[in-house]
GROMACS .gro file of C-alpha atoms in nm:
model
  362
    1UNK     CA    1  -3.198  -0.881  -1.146
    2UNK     CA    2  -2.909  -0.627  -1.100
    3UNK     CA    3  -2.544  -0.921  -1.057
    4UNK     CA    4  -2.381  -0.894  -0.741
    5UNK     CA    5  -2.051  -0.716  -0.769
    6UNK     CA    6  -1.711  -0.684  -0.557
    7UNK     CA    7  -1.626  -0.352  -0.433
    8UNK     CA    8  -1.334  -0.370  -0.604
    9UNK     CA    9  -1.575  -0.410  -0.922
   10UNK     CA   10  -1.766  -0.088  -0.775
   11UNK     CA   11  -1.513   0.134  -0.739
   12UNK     CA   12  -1.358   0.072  -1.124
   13UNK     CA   13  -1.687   0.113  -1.244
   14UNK     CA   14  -1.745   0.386  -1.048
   15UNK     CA   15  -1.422   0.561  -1.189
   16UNK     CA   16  -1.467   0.435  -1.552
   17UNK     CA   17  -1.461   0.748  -1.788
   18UNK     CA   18  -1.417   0.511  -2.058
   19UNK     CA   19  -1.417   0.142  -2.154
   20UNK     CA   20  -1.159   0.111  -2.447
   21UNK     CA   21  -1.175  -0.280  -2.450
   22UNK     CA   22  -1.234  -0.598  -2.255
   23UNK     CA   23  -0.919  -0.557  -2.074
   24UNK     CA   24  -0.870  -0.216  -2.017
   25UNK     CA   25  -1.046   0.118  -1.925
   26UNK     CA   26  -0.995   0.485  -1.891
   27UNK     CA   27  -1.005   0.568  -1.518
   28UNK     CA   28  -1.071   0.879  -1.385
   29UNK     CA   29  -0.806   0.940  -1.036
   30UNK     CA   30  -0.923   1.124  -0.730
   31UNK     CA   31  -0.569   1.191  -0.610
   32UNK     CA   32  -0.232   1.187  -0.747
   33UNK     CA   33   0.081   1.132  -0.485
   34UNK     CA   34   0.392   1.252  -0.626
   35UNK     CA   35   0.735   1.208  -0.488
   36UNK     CA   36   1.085   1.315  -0.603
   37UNK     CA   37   1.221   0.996  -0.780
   38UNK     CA   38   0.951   0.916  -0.990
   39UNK     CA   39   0.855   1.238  -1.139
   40UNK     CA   40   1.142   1.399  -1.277
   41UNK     CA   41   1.096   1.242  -1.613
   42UNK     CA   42   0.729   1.280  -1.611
   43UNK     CA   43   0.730   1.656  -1.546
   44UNK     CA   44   1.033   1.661  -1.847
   45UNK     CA   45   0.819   1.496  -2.106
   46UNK     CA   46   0.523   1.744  -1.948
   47UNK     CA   47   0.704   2.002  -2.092
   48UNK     CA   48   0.866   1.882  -2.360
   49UNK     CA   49   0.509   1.830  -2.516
   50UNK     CA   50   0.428   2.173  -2.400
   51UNK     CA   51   0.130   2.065  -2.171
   52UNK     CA   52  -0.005   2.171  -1.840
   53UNK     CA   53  -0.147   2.026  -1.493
   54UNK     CA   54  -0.516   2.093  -1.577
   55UNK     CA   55  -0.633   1.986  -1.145
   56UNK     CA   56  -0.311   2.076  -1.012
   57UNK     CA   57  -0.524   2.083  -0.648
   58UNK     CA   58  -0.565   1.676  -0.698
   59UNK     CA   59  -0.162   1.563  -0.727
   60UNK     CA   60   0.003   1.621  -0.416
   61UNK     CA   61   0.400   1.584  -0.374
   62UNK     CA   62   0.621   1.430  -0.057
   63UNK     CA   63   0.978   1.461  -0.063
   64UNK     CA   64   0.993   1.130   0.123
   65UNK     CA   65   1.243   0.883   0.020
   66UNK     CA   66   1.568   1.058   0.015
   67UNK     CA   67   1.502   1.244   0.378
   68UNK     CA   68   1.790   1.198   0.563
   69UNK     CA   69   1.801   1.003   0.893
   70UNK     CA   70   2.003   1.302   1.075
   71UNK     CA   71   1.750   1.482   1.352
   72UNK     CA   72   1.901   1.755   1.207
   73UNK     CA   73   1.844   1.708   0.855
   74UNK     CA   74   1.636   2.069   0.792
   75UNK     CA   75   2.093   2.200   0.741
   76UNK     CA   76   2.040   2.066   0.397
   77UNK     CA   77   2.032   1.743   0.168
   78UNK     CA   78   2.436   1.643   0.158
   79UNK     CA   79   2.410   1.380  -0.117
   80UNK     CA   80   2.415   1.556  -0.421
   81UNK     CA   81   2.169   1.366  -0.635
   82UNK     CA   82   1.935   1.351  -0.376
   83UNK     CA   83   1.938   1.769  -0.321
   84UNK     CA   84   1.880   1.761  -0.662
   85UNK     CA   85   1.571   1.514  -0.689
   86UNK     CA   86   1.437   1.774  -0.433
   87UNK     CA   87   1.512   2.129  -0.564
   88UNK     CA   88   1.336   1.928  -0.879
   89UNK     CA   89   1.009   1.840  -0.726
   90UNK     CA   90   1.013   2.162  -0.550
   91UNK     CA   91   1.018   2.361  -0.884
   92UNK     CA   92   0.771   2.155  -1.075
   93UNK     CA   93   0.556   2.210  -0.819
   94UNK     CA   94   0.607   2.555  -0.809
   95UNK     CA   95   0.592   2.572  -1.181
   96UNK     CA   96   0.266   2.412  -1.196
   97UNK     CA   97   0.081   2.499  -0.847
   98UNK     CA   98   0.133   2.139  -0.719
   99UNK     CA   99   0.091   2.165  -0.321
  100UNK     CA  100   0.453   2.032  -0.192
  101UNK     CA  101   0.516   1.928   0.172
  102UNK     CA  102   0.873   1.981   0.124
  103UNK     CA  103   1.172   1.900   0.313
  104UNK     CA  104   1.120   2.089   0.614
  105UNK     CA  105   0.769   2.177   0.622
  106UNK     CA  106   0.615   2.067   0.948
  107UNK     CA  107   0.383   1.822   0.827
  108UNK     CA  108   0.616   1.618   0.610
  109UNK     CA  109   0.657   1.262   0.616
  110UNK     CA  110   0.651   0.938   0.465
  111UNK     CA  111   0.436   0.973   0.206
  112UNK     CA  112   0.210   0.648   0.238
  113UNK     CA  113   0.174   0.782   0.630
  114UNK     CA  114   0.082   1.110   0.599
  115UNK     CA  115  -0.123   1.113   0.341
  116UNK     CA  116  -0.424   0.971   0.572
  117UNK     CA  117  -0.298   1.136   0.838
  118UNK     CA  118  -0.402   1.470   0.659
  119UNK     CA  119  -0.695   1.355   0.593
  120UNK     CA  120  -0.635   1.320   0.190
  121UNK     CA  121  -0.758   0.980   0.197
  122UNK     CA  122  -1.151   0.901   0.225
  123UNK     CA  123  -1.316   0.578   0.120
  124UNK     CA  124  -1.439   0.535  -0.216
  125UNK     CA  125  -1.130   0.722  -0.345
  126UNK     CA  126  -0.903   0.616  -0.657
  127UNK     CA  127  -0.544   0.695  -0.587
  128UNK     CA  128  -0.247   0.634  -0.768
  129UNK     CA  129   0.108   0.708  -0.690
  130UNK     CA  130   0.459   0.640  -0.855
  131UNK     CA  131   0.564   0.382  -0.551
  132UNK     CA  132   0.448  -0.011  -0.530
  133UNK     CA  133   0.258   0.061  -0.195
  134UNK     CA  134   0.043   0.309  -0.252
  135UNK     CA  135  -0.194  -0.051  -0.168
  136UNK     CA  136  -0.175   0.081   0.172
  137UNK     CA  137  -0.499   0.325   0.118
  138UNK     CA  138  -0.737   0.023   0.075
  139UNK     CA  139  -0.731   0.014   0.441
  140UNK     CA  140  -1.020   0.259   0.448
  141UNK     CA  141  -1.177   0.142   0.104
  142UNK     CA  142  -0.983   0.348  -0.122
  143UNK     CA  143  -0.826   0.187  -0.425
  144UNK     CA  144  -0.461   0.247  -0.436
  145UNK     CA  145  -0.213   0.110  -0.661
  146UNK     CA  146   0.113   0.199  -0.819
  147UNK     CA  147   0.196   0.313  -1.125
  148UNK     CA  148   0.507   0.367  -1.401
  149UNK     CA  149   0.728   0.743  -1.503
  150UNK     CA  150   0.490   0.736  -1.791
  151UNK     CA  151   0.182   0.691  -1.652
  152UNK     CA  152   0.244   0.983  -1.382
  153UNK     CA  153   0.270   1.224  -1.672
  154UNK     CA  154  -0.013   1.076  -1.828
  155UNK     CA  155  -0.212   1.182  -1.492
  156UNK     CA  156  -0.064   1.512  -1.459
  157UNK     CA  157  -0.198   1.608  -1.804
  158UNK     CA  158  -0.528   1.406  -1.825
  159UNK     CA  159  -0.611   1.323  -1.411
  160UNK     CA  160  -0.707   0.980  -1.592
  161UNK     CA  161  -0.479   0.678  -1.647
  162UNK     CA  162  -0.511   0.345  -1.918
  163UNK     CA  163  -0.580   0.101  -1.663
  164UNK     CA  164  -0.557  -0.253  -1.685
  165UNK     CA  165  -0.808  -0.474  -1.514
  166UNK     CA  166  -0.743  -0.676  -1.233
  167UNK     CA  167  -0.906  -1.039  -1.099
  168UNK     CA  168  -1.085  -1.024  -0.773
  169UNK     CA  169  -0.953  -1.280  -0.481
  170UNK     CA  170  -1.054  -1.253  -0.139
  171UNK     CA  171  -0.912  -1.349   0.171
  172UNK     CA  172  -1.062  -1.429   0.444
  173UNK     CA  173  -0.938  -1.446   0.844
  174UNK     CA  174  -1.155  -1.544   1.109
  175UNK     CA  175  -1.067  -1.592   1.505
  176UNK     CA  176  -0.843  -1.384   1.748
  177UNK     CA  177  -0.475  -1.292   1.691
  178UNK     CA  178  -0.302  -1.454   1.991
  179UNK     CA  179  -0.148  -1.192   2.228
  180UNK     CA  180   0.194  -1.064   2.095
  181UNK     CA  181   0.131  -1.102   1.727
  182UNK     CA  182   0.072  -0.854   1.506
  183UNK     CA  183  -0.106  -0.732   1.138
  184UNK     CA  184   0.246  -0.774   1.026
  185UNK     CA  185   0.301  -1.129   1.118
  186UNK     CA  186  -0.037  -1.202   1.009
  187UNK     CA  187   0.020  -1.045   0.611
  188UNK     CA  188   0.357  -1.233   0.673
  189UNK     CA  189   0.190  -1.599   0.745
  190UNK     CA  190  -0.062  -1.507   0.407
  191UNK     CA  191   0.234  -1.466   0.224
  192UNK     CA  192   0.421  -1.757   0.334
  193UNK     CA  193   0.148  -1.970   0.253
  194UNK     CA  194  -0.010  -1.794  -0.089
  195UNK     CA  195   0.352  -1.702  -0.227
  196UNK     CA  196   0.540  -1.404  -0.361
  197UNK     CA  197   0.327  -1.398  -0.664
  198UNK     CA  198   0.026  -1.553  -0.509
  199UNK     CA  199  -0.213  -1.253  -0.561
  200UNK     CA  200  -0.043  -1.144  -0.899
  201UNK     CA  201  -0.298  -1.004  -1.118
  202UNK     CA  202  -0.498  -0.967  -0.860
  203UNK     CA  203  -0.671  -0.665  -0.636
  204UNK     CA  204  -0.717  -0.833  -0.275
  205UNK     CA  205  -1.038  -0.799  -0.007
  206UNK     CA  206  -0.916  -0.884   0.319
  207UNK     CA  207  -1.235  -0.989   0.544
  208UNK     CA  208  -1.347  -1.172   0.856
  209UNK     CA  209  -1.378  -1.099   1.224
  210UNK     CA  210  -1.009  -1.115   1.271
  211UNK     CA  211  -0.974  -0.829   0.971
  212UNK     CA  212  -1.248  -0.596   1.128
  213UNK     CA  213  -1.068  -0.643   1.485
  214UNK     CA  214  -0.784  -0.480   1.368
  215UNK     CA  215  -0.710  -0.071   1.430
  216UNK     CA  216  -0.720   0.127   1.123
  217UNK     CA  217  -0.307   0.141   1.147
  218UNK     CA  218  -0.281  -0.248   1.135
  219UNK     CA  219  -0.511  -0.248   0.837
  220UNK     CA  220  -0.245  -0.041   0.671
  221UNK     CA  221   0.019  -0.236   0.754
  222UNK     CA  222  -0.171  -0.536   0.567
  223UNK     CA  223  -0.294  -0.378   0.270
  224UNK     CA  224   0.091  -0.211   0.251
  225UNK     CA  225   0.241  -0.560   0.223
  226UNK     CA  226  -0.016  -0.677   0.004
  227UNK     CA  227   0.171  -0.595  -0.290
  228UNK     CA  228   0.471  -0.859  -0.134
  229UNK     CA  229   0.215  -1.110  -0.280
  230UNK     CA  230   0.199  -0.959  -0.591
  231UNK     CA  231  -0.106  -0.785  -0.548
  232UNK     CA  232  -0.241  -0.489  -0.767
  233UNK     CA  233  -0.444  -0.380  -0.472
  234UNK     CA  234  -0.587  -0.462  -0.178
  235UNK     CA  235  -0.950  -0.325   0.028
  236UNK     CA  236  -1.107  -0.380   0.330
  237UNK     CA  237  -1.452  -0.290   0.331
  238UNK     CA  238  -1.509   0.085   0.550
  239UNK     CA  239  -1.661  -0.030   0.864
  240UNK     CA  240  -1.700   0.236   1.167
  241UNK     CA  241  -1.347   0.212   1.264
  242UNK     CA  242  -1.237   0.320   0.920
  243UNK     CA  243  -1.506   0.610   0.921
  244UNK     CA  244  -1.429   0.730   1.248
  245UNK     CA  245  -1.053   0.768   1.147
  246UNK     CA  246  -1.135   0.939   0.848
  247UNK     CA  247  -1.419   1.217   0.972
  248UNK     CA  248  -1.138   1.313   1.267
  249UNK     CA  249  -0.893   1.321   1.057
  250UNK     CA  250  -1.114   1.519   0.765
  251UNK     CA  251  -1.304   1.764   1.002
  252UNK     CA  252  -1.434   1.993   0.667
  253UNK     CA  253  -1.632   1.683   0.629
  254UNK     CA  254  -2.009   1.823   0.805
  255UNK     CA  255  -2.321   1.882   0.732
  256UNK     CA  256  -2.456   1.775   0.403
  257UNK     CA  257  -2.163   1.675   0.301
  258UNK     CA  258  -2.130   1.396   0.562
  259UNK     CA  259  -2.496   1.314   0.531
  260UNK     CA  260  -2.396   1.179   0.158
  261UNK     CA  261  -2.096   1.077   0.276
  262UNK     CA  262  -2.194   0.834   0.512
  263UNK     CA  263  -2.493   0.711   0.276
  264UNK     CA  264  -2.232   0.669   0.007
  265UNK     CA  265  -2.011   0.470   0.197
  266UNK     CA  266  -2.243   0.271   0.339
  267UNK     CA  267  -2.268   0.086   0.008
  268UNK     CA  268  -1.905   0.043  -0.034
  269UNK     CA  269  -1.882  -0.339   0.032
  270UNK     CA  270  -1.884  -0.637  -0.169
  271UNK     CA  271  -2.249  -0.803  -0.223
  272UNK     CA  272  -2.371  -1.099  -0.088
  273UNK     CA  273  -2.326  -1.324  -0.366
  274UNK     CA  274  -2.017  -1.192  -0.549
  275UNK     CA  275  -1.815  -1.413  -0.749
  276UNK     CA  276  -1.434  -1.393  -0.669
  277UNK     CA  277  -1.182  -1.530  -0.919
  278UNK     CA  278  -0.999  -1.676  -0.602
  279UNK     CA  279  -1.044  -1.699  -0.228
  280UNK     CA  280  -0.805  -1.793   0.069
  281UNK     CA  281  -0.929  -1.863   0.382
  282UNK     CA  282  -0.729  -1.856   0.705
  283UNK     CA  283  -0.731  -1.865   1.120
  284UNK     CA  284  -0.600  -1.623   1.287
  285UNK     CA  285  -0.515  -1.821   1.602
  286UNK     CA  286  -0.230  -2.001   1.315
  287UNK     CA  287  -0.062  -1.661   1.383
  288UNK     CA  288   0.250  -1.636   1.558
  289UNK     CA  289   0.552  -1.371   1.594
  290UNK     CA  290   0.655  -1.419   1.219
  291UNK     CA  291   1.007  -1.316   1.084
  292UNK     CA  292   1.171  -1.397   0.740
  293UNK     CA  293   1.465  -1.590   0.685
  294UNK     CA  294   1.602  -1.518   0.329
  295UNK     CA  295   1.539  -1.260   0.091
  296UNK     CA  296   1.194  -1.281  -0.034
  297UNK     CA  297   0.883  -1.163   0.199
  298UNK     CA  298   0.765  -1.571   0.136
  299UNK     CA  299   1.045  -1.691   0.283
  300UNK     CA  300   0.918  -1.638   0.632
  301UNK     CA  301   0.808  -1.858   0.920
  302UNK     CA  302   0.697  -1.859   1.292
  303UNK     CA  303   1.001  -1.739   1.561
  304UNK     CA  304   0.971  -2.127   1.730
  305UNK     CA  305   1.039  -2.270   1.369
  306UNK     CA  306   1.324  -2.341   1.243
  307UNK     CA  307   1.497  -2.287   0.876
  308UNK     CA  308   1.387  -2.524   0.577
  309UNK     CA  309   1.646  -2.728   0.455
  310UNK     CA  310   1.659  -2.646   0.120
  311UNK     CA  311   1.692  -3.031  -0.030
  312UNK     CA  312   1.324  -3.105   0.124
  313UNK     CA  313   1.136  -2.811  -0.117
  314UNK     CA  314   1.026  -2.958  -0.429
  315UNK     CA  315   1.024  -2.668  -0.662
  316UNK     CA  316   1.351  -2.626  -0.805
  317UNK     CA  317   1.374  -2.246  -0.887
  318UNK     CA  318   1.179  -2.263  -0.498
  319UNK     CA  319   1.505  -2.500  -0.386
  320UNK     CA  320   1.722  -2.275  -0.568
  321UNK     CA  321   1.596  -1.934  -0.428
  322UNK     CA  322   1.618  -2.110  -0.094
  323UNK     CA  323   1.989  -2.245  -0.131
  324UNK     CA  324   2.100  -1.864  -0.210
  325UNK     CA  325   1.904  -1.737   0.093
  326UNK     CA  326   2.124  -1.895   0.318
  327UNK     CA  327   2.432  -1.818   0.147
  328UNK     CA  328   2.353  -1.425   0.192
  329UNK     CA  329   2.155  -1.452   0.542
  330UNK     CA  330   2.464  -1.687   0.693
  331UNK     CA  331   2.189  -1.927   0.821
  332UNK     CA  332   2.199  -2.297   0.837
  333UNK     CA  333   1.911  -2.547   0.717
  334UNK     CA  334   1.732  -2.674   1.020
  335UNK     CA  335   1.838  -2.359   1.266
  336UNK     CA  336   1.634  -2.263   1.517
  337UNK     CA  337   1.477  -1.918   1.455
  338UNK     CA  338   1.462  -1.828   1.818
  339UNK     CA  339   1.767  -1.698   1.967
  340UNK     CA  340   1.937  -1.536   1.627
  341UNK     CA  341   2.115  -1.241   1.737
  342UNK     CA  342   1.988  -0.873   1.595
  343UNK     CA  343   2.220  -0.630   1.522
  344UNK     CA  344   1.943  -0.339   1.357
  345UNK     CA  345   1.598  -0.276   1.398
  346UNK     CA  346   1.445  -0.004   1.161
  347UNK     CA  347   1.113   0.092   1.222
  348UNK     CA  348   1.083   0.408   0.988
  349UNK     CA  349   0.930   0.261   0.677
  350UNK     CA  350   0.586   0.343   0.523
  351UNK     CA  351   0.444  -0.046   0.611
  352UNK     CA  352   0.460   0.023   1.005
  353UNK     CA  353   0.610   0.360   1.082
  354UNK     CA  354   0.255   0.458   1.226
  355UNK     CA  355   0.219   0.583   1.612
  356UNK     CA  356   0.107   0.276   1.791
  357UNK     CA  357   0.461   0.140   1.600
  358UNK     CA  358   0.674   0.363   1.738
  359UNK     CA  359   0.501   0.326   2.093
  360UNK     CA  360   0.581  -0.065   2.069
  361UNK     CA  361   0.933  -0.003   2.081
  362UNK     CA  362   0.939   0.298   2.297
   0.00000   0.00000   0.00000
């Protein structure tokens, strides 16, 4: 009898080009994202060793992170380093026929937004990417994760990567998010309760009816902040929500091709009997407008609360965290939440940056 497995366990294995021990295998990477401040000193000691981009057609680069906020911005990059970071991506891309969408190519973006947007991202995928929440693709059953300078010119050269294995936990939310709340004030409450380093070590399956409720753009919201628990990774099973977003978004996906598509990712879900290492389980009608109150994604708590006083947490390095929250935040133990003036809203990051976003606060 063939053991149930995870579909985290699925896709590794699926991926494995090579098991060099019980902790570790050679894993082969669909797609490589590239941006400008992580691969400078990959692309260096790619040439330094004299070595080429062997799939140059499956790494992709985004000048994303040093864009500036001017509407303007296509006059040029003023901040010297960053103009730099970009002419350097640009000409390692050249250099190796990397496709670029560069600074003022139409189709730029954030990087962890467009990339599914373009229809790069299909379930079943590996993807790796030189930025913490490249987590965001197990939204529609990919496995994302980030990785280090050295391992990015480890992929450019080999399109595999020495990967680590990760524990399985799964977290489950059932019920109805009341109206006015949000994926991000439900990955918020998680968080709150499981801890900064709650899912450390581990790659994260979000389930339940409250999970599948959610549009494809919430799920990337949650699997982005995943990695605010510590995750590795996080999945949701692709459902027809997720495969509708990806054929319109992938329309060279027909025929034949989408025949063994579907078939294939029909099977991408965790069996019915699958051990997890851990499992949370939570109701979604807990979930209220969530916002943090210190420094730390975990310290966060429903608007209608107010702040912890510091003396009533147990944990000292907890009690001390807490303690220098409020000196840098200005708030007092036992504030109300509600009614805290705010001075900046930014909406333009790659956790919630999507379109229904920016129609919230339209």
């Amino acid at each position: 009898m063939t053991t149930p497995t995870t579909l985290y366990q699925k896709l590794v294995a699926s991926h494995t080009v090579a098991v060099l021990d019980e902790q570790n295998v050679l894993l082969f990477c669909d797609l490589h994202l590239m941006n400008e401040y992580t691969s400078p000193q990959a692309f260096a000691g790619l040439h330094e060793a004299g070595r080429g981009v062997p799939v140059p057609g499956q790494n992709v680069a985004v000048v994303s992170h040093i864009i500036p906020t001017h509407p303007v911005r296509w006059r040029t990059i003023q901040d010297p380093p960053s103009a730099l970071q970009a002419s350097n991506l640009k000409a390692n891309c050249d250099r190796h026929g990397i496709p670029l969408f560069d600074t003022n190519d139409p189709l730029q973006g954030i990087e962890h937004v467009i990339a599914p947007e373009h229809g790069m991202v299909r379930p079943g995928m590996v993807i790796i990417c030189g930025d913490s929440h490249t987590t965001t693709y197990g939204a529609l059953g990919a496995l994302g994760f980030g990785i280090g300078t050295s391992e990015v010119e480890h992929v450019l050269a080999t399109q595999t990567l020495v990967y680590r294995l990760a524990k399985d936990m799964r977290i489950r939310v059932d019920g109805v998010l009341p109206t006015g709340t949000t994926a991000k004030d439900l990955i918020l409450m998680v968080i709150s309760r499981i801890g900064a380093q709650g899912a450390r070590g581990y790659v994260v399956e979000f389930c339940g009816s409250a999970i599948t409720a959610l549009s494809v753009e919430a799920r990337f919201t949650l699997c982005n902040m995943a990695v605010e628990a510590g995750a590795r990774g996080a999945l949701i099973a692709p459902d027809a929500t997720a495969i509708d977003y990806v054929l319109a978004k992938a329309p060279d996906i027909t025929g034949d091709m989408r025949t063994q598509a579907l078939a294939h990712w029909a099977t991408l879900r965790s069996d019915a009997g699958a051990a997890f290492d851990m499992e949370h389980v939570f109701d979604a009608a807990e979930v209220a407008p969530f916002v943090t109150w210190g420094t730390s994604p975990d310290q966060a708590m429903a608007i209608h609360a107010t702040v912890p006083r510091p003396e009533d947490i147990a944990d000292a390095v907890q009690r001390s965290s807490a303690e220098q929250a409020l000196r840098y935040t200005a708030l007092s133990a036992g504030q109300p939440l509600a009614g805290v003036p705010v001075q900046h809203v930014f909406i333009g990051s790659c956790t919630n940056a999507r379109i229904e976003d920016l129609r919230e606060v339209d």
